[in-house]
Coordinates of C-alpha atoms in Angstrom, one line a residue:
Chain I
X1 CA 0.0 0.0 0.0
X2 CA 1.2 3.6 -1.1
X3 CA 2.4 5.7 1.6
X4 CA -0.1 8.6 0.5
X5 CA -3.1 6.4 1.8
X6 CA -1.9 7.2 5.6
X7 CA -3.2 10.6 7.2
X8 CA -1.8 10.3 10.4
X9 CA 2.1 8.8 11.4
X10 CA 2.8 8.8 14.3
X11 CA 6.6 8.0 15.3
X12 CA 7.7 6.8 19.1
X13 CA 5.5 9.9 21.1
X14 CA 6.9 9.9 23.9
X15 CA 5.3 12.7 27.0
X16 CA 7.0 12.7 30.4
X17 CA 5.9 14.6 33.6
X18 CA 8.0 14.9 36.7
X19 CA 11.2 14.6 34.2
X20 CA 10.4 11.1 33.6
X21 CA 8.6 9.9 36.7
X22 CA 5.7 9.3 35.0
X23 CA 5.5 7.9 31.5
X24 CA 1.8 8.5 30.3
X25 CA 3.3 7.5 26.1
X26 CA 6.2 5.8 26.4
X27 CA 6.7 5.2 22.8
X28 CA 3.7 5.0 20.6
X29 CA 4.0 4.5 16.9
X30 CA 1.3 3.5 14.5
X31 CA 0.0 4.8 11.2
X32 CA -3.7 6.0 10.9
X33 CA -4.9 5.9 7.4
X34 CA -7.4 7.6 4.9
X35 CA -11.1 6.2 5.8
X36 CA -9.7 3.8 9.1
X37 CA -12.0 4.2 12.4
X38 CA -9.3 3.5 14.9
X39 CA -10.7 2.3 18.2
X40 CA -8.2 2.8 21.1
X41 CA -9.1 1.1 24.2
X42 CA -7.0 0.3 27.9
X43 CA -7.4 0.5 31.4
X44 CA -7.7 4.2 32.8
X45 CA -4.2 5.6 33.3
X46 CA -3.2 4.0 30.0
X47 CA -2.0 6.8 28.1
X48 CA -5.1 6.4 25.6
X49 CA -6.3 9.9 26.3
X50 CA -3.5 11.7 26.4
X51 CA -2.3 9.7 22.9
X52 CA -5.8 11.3 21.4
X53 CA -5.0 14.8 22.5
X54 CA -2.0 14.6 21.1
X55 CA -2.7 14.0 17.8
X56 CA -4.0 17.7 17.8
X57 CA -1.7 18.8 20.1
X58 CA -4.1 19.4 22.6
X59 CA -1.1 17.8 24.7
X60 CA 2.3 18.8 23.7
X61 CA 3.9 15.4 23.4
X62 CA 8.0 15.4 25.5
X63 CA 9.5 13.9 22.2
X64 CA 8.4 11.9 18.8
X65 CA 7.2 13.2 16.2
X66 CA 3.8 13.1 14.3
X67 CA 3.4 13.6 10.5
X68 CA -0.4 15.4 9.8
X69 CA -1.1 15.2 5.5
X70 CA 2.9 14.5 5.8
X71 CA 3.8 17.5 7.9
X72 CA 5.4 17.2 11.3
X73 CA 2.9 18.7 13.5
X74 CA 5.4 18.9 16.3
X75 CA 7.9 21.0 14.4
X76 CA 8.0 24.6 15.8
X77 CA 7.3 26.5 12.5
X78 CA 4.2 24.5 11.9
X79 CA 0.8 26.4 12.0
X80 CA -0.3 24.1 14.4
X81 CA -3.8 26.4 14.2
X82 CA -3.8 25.8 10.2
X83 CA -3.7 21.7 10.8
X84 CA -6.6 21.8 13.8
X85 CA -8.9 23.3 11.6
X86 CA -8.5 19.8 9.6
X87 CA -8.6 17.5 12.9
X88 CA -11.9 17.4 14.3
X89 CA -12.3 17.0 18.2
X90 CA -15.5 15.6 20.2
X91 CA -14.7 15.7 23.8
X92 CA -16.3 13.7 26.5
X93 CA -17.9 16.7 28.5
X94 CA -18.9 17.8 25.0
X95 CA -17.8 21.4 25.7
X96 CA -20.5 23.8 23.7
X97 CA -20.3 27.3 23.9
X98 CA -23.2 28.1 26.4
X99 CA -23.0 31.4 25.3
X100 CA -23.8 30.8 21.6
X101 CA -26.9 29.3 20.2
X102 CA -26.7 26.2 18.3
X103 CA -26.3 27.8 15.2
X104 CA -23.7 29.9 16.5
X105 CA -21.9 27.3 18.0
X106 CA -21.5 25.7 14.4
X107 CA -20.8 28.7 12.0
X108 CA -18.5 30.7 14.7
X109 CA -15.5 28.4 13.2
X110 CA -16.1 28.2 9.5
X111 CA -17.3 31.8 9.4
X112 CA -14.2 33.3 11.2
X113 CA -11.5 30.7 10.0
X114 CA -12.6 29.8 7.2
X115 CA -14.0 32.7 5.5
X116 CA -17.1 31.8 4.8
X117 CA -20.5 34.3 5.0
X118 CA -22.9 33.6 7.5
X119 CA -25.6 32.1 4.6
X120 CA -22.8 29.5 3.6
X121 CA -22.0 29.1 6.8
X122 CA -25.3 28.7 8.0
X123 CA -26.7 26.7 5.0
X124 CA -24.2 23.6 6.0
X125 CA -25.2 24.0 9.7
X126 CA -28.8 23.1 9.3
X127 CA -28.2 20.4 6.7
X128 CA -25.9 18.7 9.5
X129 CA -28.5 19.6 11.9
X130 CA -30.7 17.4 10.2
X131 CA -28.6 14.4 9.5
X132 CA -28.4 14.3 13.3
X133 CA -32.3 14.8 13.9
X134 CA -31.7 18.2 15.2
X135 CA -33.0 20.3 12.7
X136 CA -34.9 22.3 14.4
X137 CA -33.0 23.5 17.4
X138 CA -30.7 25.3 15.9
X139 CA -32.1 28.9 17.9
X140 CA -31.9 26.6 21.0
X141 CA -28.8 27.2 23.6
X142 CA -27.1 24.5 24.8
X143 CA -28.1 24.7 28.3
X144 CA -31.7 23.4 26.8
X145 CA -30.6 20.1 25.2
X146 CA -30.0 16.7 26.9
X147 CA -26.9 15.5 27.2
X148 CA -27.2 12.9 24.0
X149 CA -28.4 16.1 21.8
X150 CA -25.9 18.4 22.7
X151 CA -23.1 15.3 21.5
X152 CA -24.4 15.3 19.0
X153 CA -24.4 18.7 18.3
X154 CA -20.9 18.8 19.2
X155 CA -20.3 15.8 16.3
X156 CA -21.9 18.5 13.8
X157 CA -20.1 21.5 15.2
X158 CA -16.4 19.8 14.7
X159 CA -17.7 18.2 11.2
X160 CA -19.0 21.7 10.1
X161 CA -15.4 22.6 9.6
X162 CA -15.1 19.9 7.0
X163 CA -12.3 18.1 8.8
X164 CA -10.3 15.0 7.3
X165 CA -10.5 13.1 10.6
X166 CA -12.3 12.8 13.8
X167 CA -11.4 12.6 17.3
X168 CA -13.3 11.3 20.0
X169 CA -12.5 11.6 23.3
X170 CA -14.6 9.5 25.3
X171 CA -18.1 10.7 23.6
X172 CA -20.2 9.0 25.7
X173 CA -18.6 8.6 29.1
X174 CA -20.7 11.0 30.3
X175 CA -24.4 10.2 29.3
X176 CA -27.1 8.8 30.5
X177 CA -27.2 4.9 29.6
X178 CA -30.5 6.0 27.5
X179 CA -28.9 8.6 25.6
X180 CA -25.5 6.6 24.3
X181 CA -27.5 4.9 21.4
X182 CA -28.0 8.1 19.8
X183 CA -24.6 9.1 19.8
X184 CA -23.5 6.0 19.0
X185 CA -25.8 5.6 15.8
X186 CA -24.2 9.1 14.4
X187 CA -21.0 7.6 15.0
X188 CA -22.0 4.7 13.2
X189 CA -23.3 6.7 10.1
X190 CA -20.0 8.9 10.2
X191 CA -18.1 5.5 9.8
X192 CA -19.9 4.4 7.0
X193 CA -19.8 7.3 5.2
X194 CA -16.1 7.1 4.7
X195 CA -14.6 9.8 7.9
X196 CA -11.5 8.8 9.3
X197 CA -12.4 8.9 13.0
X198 CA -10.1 7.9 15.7
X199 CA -12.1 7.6 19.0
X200 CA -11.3 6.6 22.5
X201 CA -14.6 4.7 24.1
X202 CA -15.4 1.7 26.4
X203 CA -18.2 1.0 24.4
X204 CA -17.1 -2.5 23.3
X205 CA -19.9 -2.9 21.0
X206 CA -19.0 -0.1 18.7
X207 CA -15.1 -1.5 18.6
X208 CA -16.4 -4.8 17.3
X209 CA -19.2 -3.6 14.9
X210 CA -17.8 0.1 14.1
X211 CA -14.2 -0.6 14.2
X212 CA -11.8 -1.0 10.9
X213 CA -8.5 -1.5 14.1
X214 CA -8.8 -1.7 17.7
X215 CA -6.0 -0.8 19.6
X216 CA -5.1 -1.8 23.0
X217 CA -3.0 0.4 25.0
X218 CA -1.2 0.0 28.7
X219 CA 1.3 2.0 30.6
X220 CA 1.4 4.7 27.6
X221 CA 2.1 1.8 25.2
X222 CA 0.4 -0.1 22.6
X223 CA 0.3 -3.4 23.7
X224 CA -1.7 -4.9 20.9
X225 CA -3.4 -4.1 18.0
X226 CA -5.9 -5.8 15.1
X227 CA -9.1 -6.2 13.8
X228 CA -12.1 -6.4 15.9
X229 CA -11.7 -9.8 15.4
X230 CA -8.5 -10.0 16.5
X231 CA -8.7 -7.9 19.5
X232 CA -12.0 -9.5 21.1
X233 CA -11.6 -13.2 20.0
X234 CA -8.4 -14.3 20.1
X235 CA -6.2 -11.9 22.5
X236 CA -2.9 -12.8 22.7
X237 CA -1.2 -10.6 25.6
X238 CA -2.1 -11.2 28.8
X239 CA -3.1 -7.6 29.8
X240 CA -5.6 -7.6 27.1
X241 CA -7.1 -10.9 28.3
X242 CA -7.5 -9.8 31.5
X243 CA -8.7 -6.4 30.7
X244 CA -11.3 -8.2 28.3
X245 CA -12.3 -10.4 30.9
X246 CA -13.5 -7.2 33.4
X247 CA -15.1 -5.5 30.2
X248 CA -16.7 -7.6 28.3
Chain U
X1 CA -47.6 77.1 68.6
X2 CA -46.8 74.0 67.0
X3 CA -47.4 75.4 63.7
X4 CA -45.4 78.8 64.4
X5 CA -42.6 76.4 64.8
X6 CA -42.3 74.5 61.7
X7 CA -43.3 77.0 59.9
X8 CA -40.1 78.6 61.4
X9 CA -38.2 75.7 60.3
X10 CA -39.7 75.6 57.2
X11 CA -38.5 79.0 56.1
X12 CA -35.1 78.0 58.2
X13 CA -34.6 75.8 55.6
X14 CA -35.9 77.5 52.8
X15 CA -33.3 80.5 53.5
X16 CA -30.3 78.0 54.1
X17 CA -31.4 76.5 50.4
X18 CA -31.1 79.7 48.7
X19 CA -27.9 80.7 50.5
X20 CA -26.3 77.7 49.7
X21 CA -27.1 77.0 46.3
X22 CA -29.5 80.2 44.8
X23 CA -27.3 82.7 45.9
X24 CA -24.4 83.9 43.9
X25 CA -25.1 80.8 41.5
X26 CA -23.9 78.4 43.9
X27 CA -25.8 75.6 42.6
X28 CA -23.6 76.1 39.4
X29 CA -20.3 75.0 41.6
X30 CA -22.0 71.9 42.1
X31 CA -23.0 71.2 38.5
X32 CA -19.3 71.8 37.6
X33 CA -17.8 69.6 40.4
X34 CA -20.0 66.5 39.6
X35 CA -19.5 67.4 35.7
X36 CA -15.5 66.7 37.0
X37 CA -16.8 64.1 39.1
X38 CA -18.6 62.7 36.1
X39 CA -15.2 63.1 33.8
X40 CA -12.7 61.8 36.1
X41 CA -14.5 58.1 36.6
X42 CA -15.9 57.7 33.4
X43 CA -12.2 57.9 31.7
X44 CA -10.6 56.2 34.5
X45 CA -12.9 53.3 34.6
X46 CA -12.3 52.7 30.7
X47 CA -8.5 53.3 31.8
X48 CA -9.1 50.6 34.4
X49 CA -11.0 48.2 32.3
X50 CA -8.3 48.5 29.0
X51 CA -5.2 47.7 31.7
X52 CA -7.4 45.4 33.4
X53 CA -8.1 43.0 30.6
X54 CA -4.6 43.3 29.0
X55 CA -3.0 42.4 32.7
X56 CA -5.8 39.9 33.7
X57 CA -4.7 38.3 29.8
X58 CA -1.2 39.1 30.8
X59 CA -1.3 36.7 34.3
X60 CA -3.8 33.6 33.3
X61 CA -1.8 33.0 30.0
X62 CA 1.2 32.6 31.9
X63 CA -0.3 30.5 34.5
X64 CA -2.4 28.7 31.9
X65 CA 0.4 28.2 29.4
X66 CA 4.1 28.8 30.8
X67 CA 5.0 25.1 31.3
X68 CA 3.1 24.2 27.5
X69 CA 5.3 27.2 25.7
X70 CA 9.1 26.2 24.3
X71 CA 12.1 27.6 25.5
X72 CA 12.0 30.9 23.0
X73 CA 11.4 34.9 22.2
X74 CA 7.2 34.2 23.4
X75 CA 7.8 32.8 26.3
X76 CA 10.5 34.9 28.0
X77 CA 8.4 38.3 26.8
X78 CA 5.4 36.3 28.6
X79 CA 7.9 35.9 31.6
X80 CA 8.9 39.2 31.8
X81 CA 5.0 41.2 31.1
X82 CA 4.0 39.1 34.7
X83 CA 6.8 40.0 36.5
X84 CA 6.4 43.5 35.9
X85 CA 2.1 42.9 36.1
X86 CA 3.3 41.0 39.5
X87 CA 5.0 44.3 40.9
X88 CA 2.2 46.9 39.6
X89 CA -0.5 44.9 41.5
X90 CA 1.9 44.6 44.2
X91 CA 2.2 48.4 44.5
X92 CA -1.7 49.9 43.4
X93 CA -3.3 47.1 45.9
X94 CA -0.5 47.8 48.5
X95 CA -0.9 52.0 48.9
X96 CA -3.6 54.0 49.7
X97 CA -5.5 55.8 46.6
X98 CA -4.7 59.1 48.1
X99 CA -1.0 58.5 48.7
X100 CA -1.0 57.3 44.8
X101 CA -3.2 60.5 43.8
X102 CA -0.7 62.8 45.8
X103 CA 2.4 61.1 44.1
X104 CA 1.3 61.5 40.6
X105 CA 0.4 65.1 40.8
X106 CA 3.3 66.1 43.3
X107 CA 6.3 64.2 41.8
X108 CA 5.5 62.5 38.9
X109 CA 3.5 64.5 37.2
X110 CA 4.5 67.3 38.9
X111 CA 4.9 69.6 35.8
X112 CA 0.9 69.2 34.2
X113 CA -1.1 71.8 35.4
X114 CA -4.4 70.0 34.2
X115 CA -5.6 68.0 37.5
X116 CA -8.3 66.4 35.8
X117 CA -6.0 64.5 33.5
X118 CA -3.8 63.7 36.3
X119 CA -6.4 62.0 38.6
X120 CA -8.0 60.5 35.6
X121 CA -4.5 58.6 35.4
X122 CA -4.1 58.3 38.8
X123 CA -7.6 56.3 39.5
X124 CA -7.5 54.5 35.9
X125 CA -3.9 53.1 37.1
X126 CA -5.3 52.0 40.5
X127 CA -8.7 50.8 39.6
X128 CA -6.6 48.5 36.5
X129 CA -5.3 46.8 39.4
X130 CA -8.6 45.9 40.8
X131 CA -10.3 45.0 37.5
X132 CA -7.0 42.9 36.4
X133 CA -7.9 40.8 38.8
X134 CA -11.7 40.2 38.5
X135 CA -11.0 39.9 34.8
X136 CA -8.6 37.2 36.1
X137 CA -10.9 35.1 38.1
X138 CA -13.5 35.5 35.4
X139 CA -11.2 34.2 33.2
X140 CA -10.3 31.2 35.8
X141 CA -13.9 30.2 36.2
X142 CA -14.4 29.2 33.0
X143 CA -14.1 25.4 32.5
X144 CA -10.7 24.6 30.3
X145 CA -12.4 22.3 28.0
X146 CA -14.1 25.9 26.5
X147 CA -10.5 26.6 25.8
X148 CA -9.2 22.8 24.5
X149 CA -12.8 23.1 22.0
X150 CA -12.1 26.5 21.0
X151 CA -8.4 25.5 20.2
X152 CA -9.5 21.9 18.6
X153 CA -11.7 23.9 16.0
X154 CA -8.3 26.0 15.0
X155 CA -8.7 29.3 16.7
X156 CA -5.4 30.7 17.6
X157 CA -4.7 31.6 21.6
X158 CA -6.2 35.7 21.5
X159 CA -9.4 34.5 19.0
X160 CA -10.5 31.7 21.6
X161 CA -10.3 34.1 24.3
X162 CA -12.0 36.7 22.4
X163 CA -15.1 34.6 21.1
X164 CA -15.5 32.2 23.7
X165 CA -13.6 32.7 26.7
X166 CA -14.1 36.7 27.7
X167 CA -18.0 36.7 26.4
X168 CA -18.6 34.1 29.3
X169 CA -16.1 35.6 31.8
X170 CA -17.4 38.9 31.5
X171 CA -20.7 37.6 32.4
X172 CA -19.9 35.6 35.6
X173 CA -18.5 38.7 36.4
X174 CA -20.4 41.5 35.8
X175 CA -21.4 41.9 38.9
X176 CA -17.8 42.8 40.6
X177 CA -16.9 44.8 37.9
X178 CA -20.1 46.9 38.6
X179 CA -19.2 47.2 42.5
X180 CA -15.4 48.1 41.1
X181 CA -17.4 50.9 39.1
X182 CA -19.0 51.9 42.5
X183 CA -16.0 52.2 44.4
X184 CA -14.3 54.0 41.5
X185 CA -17.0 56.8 41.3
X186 CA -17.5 57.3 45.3
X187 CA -12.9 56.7 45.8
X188 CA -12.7 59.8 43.2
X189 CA -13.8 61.8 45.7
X190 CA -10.5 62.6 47.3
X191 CA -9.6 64.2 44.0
X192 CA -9.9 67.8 46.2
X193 CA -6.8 66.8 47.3
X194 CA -4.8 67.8 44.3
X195 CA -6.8 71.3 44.0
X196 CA -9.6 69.2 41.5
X197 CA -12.8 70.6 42.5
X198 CA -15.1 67.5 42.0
X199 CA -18.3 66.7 43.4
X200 CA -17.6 66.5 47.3
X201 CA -15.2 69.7 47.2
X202 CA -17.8 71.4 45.7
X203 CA -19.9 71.0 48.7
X204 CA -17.0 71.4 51.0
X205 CA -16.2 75.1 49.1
X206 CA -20.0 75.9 49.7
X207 CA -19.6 75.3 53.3
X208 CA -16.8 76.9 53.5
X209 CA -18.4 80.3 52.0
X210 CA -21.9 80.1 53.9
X211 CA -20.9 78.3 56.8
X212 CA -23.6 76.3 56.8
X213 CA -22.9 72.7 56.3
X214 CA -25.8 70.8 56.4
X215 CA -27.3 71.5 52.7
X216 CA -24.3 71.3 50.8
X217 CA -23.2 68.1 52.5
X218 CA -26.2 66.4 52.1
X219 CA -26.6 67.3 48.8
X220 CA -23.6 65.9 47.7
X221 CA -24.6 62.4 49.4
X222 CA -27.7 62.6 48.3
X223 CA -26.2 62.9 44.5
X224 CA -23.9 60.4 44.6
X225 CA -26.7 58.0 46.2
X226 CA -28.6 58.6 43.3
X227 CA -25.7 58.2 40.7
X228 CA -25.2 55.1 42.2
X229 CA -28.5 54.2 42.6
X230 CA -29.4 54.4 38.9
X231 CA -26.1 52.4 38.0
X232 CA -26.7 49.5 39.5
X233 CA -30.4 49.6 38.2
X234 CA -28.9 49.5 34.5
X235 CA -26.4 47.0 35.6
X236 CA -29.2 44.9 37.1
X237 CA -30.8 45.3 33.4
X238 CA -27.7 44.4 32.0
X239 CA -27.7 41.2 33.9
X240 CA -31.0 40.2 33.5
X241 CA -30.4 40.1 29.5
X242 CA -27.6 38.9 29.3
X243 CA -29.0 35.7 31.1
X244 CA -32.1 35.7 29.1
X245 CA -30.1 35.1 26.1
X246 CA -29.0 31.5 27.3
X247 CA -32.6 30.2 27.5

């Protein structure tokens, strides 16, 4: 396979606190490529977080390097600003602008980044507001939408930029057991529509039916990585097995 | 005998009004002192809000992002603008307003004969201190991950804190910033002690000429009361809309 098909390298990321006390990566490398939903799973503490938020530099990794569309995103003269407006981010809390209405929320970005006027703008906001069932909330502020709605208003808001990948940070760690479904379905369409997505979850069920590669990560490393099938049916390490074993 | 007597007081007071304030155009003294009055806060307080925000910006991106930033140009400038923000709020929170008032007319600007500019300085520089740091906590309340989705979405470090971090900040703290305006407006009041004649010398040089303290003293309470009284009635407007506009 050509080199060109991968999005995201990512070369022995390494991130240190304390001066090396504590190890959240402690080498990660792996490739991401164009259309893969990468499912990274692990015990808490495993680095699987901080391994997400750095691929936007969300978290400045200690050393390694990461190649975004073949640039080094950790190189100093990199518009780091430029390469965010391409990556996506849903975060667990979901983090909405409670200020903004729904509609603002989505056209703040492309209107002030990327140029666009607030009809263009607003145009693509209420055709992804209806993909997601939310068509008609877009006056609403956040503070009047449940948690699954406002997810998945925060799916829409990152995807309004157009971005070549998604990152998901936990999406659904923080609903209501009736409200994961309806994020997880959006998820689900995303996937089959073609976005790269990389997304941290402990929903097993969306690694096995969702997932192109799950990866299993430990002590800031990956420990193993493969297909759904792979991963869930015939773990190899030890870790994993027992880790599956409390999960599953 | 009753009525003889406050009908005497009536016409006691009636004769201390127009010799206070009728006579000689006094009332116009006052006009011109709370005009002054008026001047000197509304200039300082913008003063105090511009310093404010840049030294409230000034201290939370340094505690926010001094461990994050790379040995370089950025963050030793960063380094240097909270030392010296450090040592200004060290100094304006540490001294008396008068002592500062006194300083900046006597020594530093010692030369300016135009008072009013002076003491607009003077309280602008002192009330910044006090706004930098309400600014500051506004800034602190709001939760991080308003930052991290700002930044995920590509907005640079100044445009998250414009469009998402300081619309919310300023609203938790609307509020203190209105009491800050409050003090400002009643603390200008010592401007009669660089030869300013504001609001309350005003009614200090009336007493002076008539003798006659009570209506000129009162007067001057009573306007401030009411200047106060109808800011914190639009503020309380203020409020109110801004809150409608989440729901």
């Amino acid at each position: 396979m050509s080199d060109n098909n991968v999005l995201i390298s990512v070369n022995d990321l390494k991130k240190h606190y304390k001066g090396g006390e504590i190890k959240a990566l402690d080498g990660v490398t792996t490739d991401i490529k164009k259309g893969e939903v990468v499912v990274i799973i692990g015990p808490s503490g495993s680095g699987k977080s901080t391994f997400l938020r750095s691929l936007n530099l969300l978290e400045r990794p200690t050393s390694g390097h990461i190649l975004f569309d073949g640039i080094d995103i950790t190189d100093k003269s990199t518009d780091i600003n430029k390469l965010r407006m391409k990556m996506g981010m849903v975060f667990q809390h979901f983090n909405l602008f409670p200020h903004l209405s729904i509609l603002n929320n989505m056209t703040l970005a492309p209107m002030k980044l990327l140029g666009k006027s607030k009809e263009e703008a607003e145009k693509r906001a209420n055709e992804l507001l209806k993909k997601v069932a939310l068509g008609d909330r877009g006056n609403s502020f956040p503070s009047q939408l449940s948690g699954g709605q406002k997810q998945r208003i925060a799916i829409v808001r990152a995807l309004a930029m157009d971005p070549e990948v998604l990152l998901f940070d936990e999406p659904t760690s923080a609903l209501d057991p009736e409200m994961v479904g309806e994020v997880l379905d959006v998820m689900k369409e995303l996937a089959k529509s073609g976005m790269t997505m990389v997304c941290v979850t402990h929903e097993m069920g969306f690694a096995k039916e969702v997932a192109t590669r799950v990866i299993f990560m430990a002590d800031g490393k990956i420990v193993e990585e493969g297909t759904p099938k792979e991963i869930f049916e015939n773990p190899t390490n030890d870790r994993l097995k027992s880790f599956l074993a409390k999960v599953l | 005998m009753l009525m003889l007597s406050i009908g005497d007081w009536f016409s006691k007071l009636k004769s201390d009004f127009i010799l206070n304030f009728v006579q000689d155009d006094r009332y116009k003294l006052i006009l011109s002192g709370l005009g002054s009055t008026l001047v000197i806060t509304f200039f300082a307080a913008i003063l105090g809000i511009l310093l404010g925000i840049i030294l409230a910006l000034v201290r939370s991106s340094h505690d926010k992002m001094i461990d994050e930033l790379r040995p370089g140009f950025g963050k030793g400038l960063l380094k240097v603008a909270n030392f010296i923000a450090n040592i200004y709020l060290t100094i304006i929170r540490g001294t008396p307003m008068v002592v500062q008032l006194l300083i900046a007319y006597f020594i530093i600007f010692a030369s300016s004969n135009n008072g009013v500019i002076v003491a607009i300085i003077a309280f602008g520089i002192n009330s910044g201190a006090y706004v930098a740091e309400i600014v500051r906590s506004g800034i602190m309340s709001i939760d991080n991950g308003q930052f991290e989705a700002g930044r995920s979405l590509g907005f640079n470090y100044i445009q998250t804190m414009v469009y998402i971090v300081l619309p919310q900040a300023f609203k938790n703290i609307l509020p203190a910033l209105a009491n800050e305006f409050i003090v400002l407006l009643k603390e200008t009041s010592v401007a009669g002690y660089v030869a300013i004649v504001d609001l309350t010398k005003a009614g200090d040089k009336i007493r002076g000429i008539t003798f006659s303290p009570f209506m000129p003293l009162l007067a001057v309470a009573l306007i401030y009361l009411i200047l106060v009284t109808i800011f914190s009635r639009l503020v309380n407007i203020l409020e109110r809309r801004l809150r409608n506009n989440e729901r």
